[in-house]
mmCIF file of C-alpha atoms and ligand atoms in Angstrom:
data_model
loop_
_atom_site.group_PDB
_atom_site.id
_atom_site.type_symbol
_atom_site.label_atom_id
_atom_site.label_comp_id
_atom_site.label_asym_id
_atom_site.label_seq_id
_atom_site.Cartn_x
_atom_site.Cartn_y
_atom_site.Cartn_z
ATOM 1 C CA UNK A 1 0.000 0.000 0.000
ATOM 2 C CA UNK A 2 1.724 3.252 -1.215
ATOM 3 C CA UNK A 3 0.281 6.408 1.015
ATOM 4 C CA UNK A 4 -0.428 8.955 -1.038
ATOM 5 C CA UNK A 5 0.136 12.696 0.530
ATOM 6 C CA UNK A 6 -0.727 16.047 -0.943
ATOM 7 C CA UNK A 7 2.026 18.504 -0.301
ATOM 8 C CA UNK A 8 0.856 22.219 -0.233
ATOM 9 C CA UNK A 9 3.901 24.695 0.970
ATOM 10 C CA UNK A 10 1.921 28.006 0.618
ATOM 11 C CA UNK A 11 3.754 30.808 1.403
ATOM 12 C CA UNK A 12 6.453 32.124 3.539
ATOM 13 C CA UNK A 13 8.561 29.855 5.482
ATOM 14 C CA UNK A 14 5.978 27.300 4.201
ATOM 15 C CA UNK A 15 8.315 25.971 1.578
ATOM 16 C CA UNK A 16 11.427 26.117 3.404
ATOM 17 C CA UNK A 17 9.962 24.335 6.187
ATOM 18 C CA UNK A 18 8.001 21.550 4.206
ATOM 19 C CA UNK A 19 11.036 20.844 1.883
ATOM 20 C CA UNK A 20 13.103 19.798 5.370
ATOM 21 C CA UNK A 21 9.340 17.830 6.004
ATOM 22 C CA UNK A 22 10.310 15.850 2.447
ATOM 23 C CA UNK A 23 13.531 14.673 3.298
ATOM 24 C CA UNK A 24 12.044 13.136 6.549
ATOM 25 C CA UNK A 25 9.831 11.937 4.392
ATOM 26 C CA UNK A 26 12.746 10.581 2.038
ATOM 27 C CA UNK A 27 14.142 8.805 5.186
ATOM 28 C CA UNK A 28 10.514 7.266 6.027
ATOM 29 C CA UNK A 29 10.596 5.966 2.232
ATOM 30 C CA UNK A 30 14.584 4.403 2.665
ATOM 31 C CA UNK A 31 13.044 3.068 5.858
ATOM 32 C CA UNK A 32 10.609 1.100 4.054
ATOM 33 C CA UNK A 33 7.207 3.192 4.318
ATOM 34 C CA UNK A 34 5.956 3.977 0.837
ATOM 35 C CA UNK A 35 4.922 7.401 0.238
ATOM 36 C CA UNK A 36 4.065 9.329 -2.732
ATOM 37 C CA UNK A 37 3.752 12.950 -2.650
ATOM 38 C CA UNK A 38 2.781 15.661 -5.156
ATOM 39 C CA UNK A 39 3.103 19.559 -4.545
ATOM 40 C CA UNK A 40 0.738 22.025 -5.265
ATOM 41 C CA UNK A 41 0.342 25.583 -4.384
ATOM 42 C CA UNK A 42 -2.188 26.906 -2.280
ATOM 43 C CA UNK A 43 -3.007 30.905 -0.512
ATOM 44 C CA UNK A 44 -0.923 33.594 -2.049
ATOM 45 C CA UNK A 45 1.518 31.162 -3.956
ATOM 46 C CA UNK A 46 -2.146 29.640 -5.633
ATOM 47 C CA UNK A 47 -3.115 32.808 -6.360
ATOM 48 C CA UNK A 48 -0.145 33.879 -8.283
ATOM 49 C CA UNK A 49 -0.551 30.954 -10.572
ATOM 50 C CA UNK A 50 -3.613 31.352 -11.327
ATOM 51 C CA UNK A 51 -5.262 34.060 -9.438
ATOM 52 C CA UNK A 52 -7.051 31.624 -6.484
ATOM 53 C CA UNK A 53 -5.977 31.104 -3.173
ATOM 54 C CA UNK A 54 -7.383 27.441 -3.794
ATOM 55 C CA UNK A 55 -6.510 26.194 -7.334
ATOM 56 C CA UNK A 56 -8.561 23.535 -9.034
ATOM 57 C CA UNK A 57 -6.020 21.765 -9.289
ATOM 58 C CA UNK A 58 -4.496 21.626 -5.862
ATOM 59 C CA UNK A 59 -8.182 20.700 -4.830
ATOM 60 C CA UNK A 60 -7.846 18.046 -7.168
ATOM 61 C CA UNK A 61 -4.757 16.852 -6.004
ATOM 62 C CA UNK A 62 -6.094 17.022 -2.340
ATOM 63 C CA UNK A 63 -9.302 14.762 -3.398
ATOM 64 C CA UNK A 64 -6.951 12.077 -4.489
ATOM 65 C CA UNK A 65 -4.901 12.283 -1.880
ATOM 66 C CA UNK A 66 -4.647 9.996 1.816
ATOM 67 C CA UNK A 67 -3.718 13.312 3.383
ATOM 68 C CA UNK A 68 -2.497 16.648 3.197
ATOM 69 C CA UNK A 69 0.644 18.088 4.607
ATOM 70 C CA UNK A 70 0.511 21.653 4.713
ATOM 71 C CA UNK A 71 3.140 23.916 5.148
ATOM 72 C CA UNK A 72 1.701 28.420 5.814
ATOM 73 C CA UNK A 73 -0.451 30.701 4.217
ATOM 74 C CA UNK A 74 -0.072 34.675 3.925
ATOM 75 C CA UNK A 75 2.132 37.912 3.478
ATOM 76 C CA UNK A 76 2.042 41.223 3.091
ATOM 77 C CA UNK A 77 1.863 41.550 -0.553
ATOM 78 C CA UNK A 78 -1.541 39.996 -0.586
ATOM 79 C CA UNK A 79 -3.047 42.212 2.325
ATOM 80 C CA UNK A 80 -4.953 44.700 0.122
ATOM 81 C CA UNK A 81 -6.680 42.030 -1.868
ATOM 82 C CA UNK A 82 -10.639 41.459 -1.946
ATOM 83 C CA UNK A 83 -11.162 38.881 0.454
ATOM 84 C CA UNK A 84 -12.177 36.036 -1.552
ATOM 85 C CA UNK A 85 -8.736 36.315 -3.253
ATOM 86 C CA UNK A 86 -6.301 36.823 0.170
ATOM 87 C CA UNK A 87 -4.315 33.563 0.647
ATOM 88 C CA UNK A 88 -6.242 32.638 4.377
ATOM 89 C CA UNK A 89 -9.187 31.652 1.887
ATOM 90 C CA UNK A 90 -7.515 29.087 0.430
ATOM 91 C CA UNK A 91 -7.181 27.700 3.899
ATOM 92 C CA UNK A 92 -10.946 27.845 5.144
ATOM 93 C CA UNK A 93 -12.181 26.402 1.975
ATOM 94 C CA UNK A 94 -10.048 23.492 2.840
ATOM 95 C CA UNK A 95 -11.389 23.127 5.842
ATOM 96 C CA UNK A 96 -14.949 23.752 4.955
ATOM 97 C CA UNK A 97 -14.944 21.470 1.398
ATOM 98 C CA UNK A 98 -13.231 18.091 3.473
ATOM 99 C CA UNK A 99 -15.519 18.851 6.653
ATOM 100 C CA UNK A 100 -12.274 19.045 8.557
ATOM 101 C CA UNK A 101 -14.435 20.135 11.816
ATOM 102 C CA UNK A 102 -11.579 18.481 14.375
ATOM 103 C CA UNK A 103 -9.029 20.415 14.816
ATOM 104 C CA UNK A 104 -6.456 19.232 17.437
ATOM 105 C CA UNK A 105 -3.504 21.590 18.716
ATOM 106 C CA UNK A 106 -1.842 19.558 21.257
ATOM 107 C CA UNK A 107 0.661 21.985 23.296
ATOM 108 C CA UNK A 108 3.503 20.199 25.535
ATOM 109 C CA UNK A 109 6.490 21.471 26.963
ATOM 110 C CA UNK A 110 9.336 19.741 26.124
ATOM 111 C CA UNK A 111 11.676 19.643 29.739
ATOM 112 C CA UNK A 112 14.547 21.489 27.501
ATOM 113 C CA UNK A 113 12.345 24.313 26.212
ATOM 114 C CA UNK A 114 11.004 24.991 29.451
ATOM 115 C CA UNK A 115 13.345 27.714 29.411
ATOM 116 C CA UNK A 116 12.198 29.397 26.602
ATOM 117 C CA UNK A 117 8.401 29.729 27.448
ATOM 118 C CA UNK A 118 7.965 34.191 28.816
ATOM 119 C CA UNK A 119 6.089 32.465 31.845
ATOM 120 C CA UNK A 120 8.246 31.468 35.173
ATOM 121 C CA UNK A 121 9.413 27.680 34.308
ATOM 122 C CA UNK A 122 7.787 25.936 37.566
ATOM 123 C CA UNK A 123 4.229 27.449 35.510
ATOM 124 C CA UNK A 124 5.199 25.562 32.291
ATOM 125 C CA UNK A 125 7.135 22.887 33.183
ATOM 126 C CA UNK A 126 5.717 19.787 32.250
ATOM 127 C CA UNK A 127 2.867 20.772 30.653
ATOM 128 C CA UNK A 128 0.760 18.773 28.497
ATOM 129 C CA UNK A 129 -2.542 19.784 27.410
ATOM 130 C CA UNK A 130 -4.645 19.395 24.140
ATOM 131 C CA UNK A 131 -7.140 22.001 22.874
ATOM 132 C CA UNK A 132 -9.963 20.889 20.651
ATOM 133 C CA UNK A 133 -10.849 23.799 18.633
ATOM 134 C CA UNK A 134 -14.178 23.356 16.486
ATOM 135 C CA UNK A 135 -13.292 24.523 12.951
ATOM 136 C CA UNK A 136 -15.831 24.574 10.334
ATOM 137 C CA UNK A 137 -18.406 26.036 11.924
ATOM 138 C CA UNK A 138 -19.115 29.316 14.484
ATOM 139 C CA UNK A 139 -18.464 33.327 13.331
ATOM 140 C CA UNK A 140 -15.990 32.160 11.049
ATOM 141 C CA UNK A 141 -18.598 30.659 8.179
ATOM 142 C CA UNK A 142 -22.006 32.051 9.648
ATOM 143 C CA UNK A 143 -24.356 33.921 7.344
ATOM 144 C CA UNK A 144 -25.177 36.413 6.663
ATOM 145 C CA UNK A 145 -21.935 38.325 7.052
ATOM 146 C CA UNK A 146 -20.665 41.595 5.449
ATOM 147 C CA UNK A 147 -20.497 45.142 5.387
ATOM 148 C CA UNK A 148 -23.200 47.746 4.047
ATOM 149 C CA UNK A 149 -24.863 50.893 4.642
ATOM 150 C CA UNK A 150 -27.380 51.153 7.413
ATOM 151 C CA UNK A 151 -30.478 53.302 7.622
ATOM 152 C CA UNK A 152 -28.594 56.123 9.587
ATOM 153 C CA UNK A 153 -26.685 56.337 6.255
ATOM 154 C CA UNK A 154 -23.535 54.614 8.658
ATOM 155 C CA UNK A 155 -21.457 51.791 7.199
ATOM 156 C CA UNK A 156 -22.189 48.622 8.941
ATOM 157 C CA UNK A 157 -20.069 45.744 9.812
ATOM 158 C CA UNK A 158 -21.999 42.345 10.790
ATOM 159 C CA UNK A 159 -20.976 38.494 11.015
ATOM 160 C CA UNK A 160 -22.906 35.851 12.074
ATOM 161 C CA UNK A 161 -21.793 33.420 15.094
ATOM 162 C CA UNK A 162 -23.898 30.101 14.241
ATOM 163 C CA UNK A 163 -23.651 26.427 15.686
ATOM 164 C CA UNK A 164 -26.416 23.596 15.548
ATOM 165 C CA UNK A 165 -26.595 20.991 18.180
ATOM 166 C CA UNK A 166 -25.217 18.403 15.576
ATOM 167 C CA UNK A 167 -22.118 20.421 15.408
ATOM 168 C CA UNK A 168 -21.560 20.771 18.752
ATOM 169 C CA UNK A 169 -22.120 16.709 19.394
ATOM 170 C CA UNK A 170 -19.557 15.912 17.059
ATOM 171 C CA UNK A 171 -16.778 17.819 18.166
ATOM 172 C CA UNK A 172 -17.667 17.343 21.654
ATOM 173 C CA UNK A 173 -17.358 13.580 20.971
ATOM 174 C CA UNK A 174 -13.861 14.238 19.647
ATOM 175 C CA UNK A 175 -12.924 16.082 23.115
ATOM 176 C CA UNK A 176 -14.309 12.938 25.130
ATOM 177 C CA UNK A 177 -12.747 10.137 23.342
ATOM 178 C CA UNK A 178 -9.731 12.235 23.138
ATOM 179 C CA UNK A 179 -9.699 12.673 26.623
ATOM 180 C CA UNK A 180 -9.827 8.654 27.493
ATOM 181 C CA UNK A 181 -6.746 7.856 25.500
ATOM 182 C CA UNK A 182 -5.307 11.310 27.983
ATOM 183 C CA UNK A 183 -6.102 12.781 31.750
ATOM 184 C CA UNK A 184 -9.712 12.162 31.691
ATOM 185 C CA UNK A 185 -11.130 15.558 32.090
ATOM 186 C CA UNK A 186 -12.196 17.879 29.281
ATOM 187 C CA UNK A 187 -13.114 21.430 30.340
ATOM 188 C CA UNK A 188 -15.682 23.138 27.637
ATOM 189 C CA UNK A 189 -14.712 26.767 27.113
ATOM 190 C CA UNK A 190 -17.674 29.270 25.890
ATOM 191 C CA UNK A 191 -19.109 32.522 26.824
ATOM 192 C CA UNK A 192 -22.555 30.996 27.977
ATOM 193 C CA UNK A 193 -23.325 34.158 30.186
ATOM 194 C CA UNK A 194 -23.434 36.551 27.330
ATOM 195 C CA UNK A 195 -24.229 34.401 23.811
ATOM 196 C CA UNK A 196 -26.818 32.326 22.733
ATOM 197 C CA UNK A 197 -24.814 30.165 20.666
ATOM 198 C CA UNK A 198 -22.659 28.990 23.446
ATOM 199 C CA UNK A 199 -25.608 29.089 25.894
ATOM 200 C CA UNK A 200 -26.363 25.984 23.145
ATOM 201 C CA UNK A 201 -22.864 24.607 22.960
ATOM 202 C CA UNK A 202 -22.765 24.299 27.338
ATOM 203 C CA UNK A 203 -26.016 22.540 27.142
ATOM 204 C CA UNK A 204 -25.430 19.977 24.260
ATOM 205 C CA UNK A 205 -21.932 19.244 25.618
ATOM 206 C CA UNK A 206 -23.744 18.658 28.822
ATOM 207 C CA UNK A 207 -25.740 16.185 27.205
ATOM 208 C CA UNK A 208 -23.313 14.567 25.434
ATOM 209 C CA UNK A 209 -20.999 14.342 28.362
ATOM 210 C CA UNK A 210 -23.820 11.738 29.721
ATOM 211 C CA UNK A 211 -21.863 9.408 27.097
ATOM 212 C CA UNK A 212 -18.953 9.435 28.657
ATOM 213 C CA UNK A 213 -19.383 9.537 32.413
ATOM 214 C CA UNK A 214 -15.990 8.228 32.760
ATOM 215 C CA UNK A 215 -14.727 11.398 31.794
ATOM 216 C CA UNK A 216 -14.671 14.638 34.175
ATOM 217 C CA UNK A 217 -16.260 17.895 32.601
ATOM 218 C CA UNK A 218 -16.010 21.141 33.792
ATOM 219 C CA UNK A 219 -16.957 24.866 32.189
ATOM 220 C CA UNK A 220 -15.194 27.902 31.711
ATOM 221 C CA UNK A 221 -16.430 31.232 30.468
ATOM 222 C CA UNK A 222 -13.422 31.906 27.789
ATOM 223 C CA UNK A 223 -12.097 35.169 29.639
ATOM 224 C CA UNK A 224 -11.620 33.092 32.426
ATOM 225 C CA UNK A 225 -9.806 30.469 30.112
ATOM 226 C CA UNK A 226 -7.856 32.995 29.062
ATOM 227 C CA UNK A 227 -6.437 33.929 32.202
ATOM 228 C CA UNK A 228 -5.843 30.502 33.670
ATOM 229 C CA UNK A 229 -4.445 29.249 30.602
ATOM 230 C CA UNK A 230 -1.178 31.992 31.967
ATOM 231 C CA UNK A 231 -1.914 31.593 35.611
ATOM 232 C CA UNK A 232 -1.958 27.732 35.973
ATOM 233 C CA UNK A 233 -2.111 26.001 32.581
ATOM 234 C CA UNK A 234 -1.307 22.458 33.918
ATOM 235 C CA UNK A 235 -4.500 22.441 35.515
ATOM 236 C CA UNK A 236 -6.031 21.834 32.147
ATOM 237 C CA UNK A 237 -6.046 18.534 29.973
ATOM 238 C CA UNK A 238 -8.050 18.667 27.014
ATOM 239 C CA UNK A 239 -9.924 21.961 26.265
ATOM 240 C CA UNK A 240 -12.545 22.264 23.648
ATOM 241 C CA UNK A 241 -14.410 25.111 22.174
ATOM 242 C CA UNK A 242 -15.843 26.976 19.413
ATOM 243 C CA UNK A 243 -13.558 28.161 16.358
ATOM 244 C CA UNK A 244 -12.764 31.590 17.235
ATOM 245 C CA UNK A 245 -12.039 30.782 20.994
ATOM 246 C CA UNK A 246 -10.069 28.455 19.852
ATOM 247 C CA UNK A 247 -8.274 30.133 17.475
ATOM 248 C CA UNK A 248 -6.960 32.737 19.925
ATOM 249 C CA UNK A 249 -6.562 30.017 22.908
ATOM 250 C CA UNK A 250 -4.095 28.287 20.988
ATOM 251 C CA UNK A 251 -2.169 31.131 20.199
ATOM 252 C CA UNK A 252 -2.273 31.976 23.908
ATOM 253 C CA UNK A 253 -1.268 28.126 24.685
ATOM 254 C CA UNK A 254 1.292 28.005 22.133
ATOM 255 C CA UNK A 255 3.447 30.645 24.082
ATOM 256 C CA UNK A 256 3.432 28.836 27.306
ATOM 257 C CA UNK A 257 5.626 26.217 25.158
ATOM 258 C CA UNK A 258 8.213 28.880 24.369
ATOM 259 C CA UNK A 259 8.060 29.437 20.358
ATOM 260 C CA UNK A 260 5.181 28.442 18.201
ATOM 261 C CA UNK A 261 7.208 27.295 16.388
ATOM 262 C CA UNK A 262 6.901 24.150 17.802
ATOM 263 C CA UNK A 263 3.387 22.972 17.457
ATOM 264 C CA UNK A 264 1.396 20.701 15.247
ATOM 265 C CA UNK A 265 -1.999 20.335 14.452
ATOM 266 C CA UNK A 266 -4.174 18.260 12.471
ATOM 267 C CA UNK A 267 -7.322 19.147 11.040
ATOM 268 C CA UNK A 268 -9.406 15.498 10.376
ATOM 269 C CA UNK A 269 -13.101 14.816 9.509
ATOM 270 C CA UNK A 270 -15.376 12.094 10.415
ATOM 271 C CA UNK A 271 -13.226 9.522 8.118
ATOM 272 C CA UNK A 272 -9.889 10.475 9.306
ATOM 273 C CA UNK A 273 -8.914 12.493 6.136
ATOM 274 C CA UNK A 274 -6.997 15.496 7.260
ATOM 275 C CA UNK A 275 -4.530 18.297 7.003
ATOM 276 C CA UNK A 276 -1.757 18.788 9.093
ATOM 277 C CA UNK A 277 -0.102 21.774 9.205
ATOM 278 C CA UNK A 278 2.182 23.769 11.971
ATOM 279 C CA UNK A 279 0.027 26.534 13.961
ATOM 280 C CA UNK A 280 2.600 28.882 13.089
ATOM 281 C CA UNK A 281 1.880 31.161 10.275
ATOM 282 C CA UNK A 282 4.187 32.165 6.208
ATOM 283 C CA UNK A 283 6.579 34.926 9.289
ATOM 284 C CA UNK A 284 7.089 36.326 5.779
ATOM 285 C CA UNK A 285 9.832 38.554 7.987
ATOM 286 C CA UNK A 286 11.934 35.762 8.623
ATOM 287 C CA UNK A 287 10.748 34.125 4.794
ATOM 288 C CA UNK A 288 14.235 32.716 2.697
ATOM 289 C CA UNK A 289 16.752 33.562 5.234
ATOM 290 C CA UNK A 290 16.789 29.629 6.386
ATOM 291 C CA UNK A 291 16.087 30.645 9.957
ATOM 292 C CA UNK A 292 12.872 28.837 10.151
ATOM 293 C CA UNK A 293 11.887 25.937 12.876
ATOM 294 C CA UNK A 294 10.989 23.072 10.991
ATOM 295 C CA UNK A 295 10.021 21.112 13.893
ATOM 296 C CA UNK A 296 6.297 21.709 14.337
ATOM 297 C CA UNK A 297 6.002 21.107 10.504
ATOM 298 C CA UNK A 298 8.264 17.845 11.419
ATOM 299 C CA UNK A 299 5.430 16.886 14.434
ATOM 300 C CA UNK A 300 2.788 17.788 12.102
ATOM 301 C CA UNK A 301 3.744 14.754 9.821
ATOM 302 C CA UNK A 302 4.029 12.648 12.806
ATOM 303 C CA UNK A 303 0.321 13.300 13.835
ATOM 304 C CA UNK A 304 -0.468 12.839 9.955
ATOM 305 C CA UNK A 305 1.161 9.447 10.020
ATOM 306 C CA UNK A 306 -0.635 8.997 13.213
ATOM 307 C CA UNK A 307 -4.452 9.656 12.363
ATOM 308 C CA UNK A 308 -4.681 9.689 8.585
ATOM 309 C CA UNK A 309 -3.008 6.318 7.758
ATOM 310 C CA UNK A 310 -2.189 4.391 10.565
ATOM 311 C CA UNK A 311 1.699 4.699 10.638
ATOM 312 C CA UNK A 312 1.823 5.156 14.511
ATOM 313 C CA UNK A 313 5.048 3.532 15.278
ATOM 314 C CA UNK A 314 6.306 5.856 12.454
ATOM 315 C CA UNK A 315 4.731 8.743 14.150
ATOM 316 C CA UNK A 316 6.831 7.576 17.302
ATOM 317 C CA UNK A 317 10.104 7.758 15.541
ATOM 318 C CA UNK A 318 9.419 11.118 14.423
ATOM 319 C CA UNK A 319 8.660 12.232 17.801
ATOM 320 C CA UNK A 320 11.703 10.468 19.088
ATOM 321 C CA UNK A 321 14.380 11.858 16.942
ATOM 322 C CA UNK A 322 13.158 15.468 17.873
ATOM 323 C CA UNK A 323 13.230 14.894 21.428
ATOM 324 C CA UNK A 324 16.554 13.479 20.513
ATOM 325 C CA UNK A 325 17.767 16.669 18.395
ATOM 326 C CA UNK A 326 16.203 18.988 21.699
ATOM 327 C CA UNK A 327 18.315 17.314 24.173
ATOM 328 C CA UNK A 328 20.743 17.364 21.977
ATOM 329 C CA UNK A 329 20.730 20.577 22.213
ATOM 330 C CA UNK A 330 19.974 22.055 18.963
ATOM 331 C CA UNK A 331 18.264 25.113 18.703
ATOM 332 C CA UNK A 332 16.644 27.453 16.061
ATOM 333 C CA UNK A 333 16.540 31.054 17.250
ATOM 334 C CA UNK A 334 13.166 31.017 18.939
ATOM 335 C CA UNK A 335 13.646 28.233 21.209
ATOM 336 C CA UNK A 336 17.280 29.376 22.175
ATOM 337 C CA UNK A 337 18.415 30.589 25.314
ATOM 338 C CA UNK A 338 20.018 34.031 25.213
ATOM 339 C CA UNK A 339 23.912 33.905 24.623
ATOM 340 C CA UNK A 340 23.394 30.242 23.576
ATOM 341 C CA UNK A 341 24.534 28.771 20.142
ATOM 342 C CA UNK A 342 21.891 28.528 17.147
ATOM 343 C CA UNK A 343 21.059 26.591 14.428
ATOM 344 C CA UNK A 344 19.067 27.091 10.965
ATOM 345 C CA UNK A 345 16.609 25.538 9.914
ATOM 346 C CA UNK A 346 18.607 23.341 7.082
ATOM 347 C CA UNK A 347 21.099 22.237 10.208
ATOM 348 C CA UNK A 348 17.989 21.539 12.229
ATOM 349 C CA UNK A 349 16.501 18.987 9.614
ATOM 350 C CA UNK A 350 19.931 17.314 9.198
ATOM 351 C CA UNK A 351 19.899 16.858 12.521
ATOM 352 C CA UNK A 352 16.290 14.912 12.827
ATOM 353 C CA UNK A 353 17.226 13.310 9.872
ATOM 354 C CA UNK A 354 20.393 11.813 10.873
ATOM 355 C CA UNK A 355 18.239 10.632 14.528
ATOM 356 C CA UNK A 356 15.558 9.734 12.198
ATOM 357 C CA UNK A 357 18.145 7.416 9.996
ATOM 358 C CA UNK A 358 20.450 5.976 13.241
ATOM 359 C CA UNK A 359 16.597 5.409 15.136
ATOM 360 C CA UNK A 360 15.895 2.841 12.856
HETATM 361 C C1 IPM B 1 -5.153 29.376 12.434
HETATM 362 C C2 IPM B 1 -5.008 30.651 11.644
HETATM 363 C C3 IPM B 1 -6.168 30.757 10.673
HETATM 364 C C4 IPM B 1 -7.457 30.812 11.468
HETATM 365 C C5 IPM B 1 -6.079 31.929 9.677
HETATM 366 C C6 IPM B 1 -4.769 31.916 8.915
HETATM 367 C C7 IPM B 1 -7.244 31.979 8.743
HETATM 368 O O1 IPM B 1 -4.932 31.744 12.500
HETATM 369 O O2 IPM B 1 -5.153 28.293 11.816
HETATM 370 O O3 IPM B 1 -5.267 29.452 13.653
HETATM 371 O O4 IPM B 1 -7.885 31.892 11.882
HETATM 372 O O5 IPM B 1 -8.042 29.761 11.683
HETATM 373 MG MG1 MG B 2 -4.841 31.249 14.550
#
């Protein structure tokens, strides 16, 4: 059985970063793991070939595909364009046209980086904890949406935050089986005391939670979750919410692991087709100079290889060989301590590629 991936670098550090991902890839292959791959572009880079953020062809390519490894989307040259046409657009019809409603941003501090994390390193230390961030659904796709003139004669700006109780089930499911395999405790972030919508989302994770009684569940209002997630973050285990809380959580959690540069996510639907992509954006200032982190990019093909295809002892040896690089003690600029030595990002895949080779 050959695996089949769709490669889509994007923009930015995206290529950089996902050509270091194809030579681990390269080393899976010598191992014996057959994989295929095929790049397309996608965001701005799709839109300068042919003037969409989401080529037919790349969708194409992504329909045929097991998977798709993604590398960034975005940059300044693209800011000013309508909307349907900016390179982000490429990435939410991706998510929206595979149903890719799971989207899973684990964030753990590795005991070397613990250093590197803004918050003290007895808050961080250790830290393992998974947010569950709904993603084709809430304020982010909700009509109607848009901006017109109002009766005043003022220009009006309006989205629409939207979830239906099938929705919320699903991804609420995803947070409680998720949980099992973890800690055993999910905590369900919304803003219940001030919008409808998540006034729905407490209740039907409340009665979904009756399906898992093994599992603890707690709520948060999300300003709360907010300002635990920096006070105490290890009291968390899984989190799950809506897509725009959980698009700015994970920012916020990525941080208490030092760079974000360093973390994965994957993106799956209810068949286990996904994307998997680093949580880090193009950083079109740092774009071509080879000072990129590859590693969360590396860790993103691990969880591919992990939930897509069923490769987890593959997935493992990924993982190993960049805890083994870490404690090494190689280091791109935003994980390094101050005054310390530090590699680029071409050293940096050497590096996981040589552990990768020797690990097997
Ligand atoms: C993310 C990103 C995207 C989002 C952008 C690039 C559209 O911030 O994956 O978190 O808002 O979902
Ligand atoms: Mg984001």
């Amino acid at each position: 059985m050959t695996i089949k991936l769709a490669i889509l670098p994007g923009d930015g550090i995206g290529p950089e970063i996902i050509h270091q991902s194809l030579r681990v890839i390269d080393v899976l292959g010598r191992q014996g793991l057959s994989i295929e791959t095929e790049t397309a572009p996608v965001g701005g880079a799709g839109y300068d070939a042919s003037g969409d953020p989401l080529p037919e062809a790349t969708l194409a390519l992504c329909e045929s595909a097991d998977a798709i490894l993604f590398g960034a989307v975005g940059g300044p040259q693209y800011d000013t364009l309508p909307r349907a046409q900016r390179p982000e657009q490429g990435l939410l019809r991706l998510r929206k046209h595979f149903d890719l409603y799971a989207n899973l941003r684990p964030a753990i501090v590795y005991p070397e980086l613990a250093h590197a994390s803004t918050l003290k390193t007895e808050v961080v230390a250790g830290l393992d904890i998974l947010i569950v961030r709904e993603l084709t659904g809430d304020i982010y796709f909700g009509q109607p949406r848009g901006i017109h003139t109002n009766a005043d004669g003022l220009r009006e700006g309006f989205d629409t935050m939207r979830y239906n109780e099938a929705e919320i089930r699903r991804i609420a499911i995803t947070a409680f089986e998720a949980a099992r395999k973890r800690g055993g405790r999910v905590c369900s972030v919304d803003k219940a005391n001030v919008l409808e919508t998540t006034q729905l989302w407490r209740d039907v994770v409340t009665e979904t939670h009756a399906d898992f009684a093994d599992v603890e569940l707690s709520h948060m209002y999300v300003d709360n979750a907010a300002m635990q997630l920096v006070r105490n973050p290890k009291q968390f285990d899984v989190i799950v919410t809506g897509n725009m809380f959980g698009d700015i959580l994970s920012d916020a959690a990525s941080m208490l692991t030092g760079s974000i540069g360093m973390l994965p996510s994957a993106s799956i639907n209810q068949k286990a087709f996904g994307m998997y992509e680093p949580i880090h954006g193009s950083a079109p200032d740092i774009a071509g100079k080879g000072l990129a982190n590859p590693l969360a990019s590396f860790l993103s093909l691990a969880m591919l290889l992990r939930y897509s295809v069923g490769q987890a002892e593959a997935a493992d040896r990924i993982e190993a060989a960049v805890r083994q690089v870490l404690a090494q003690g190689l280091r791109t600029a935003d994980i390094a301590e101050q005054g310390k030595p530090v590699v680029g990002l071409e050293a940096m895949g050497d590096a996981v590629v040589s552990a990768l080779t020797a690990g097997a």
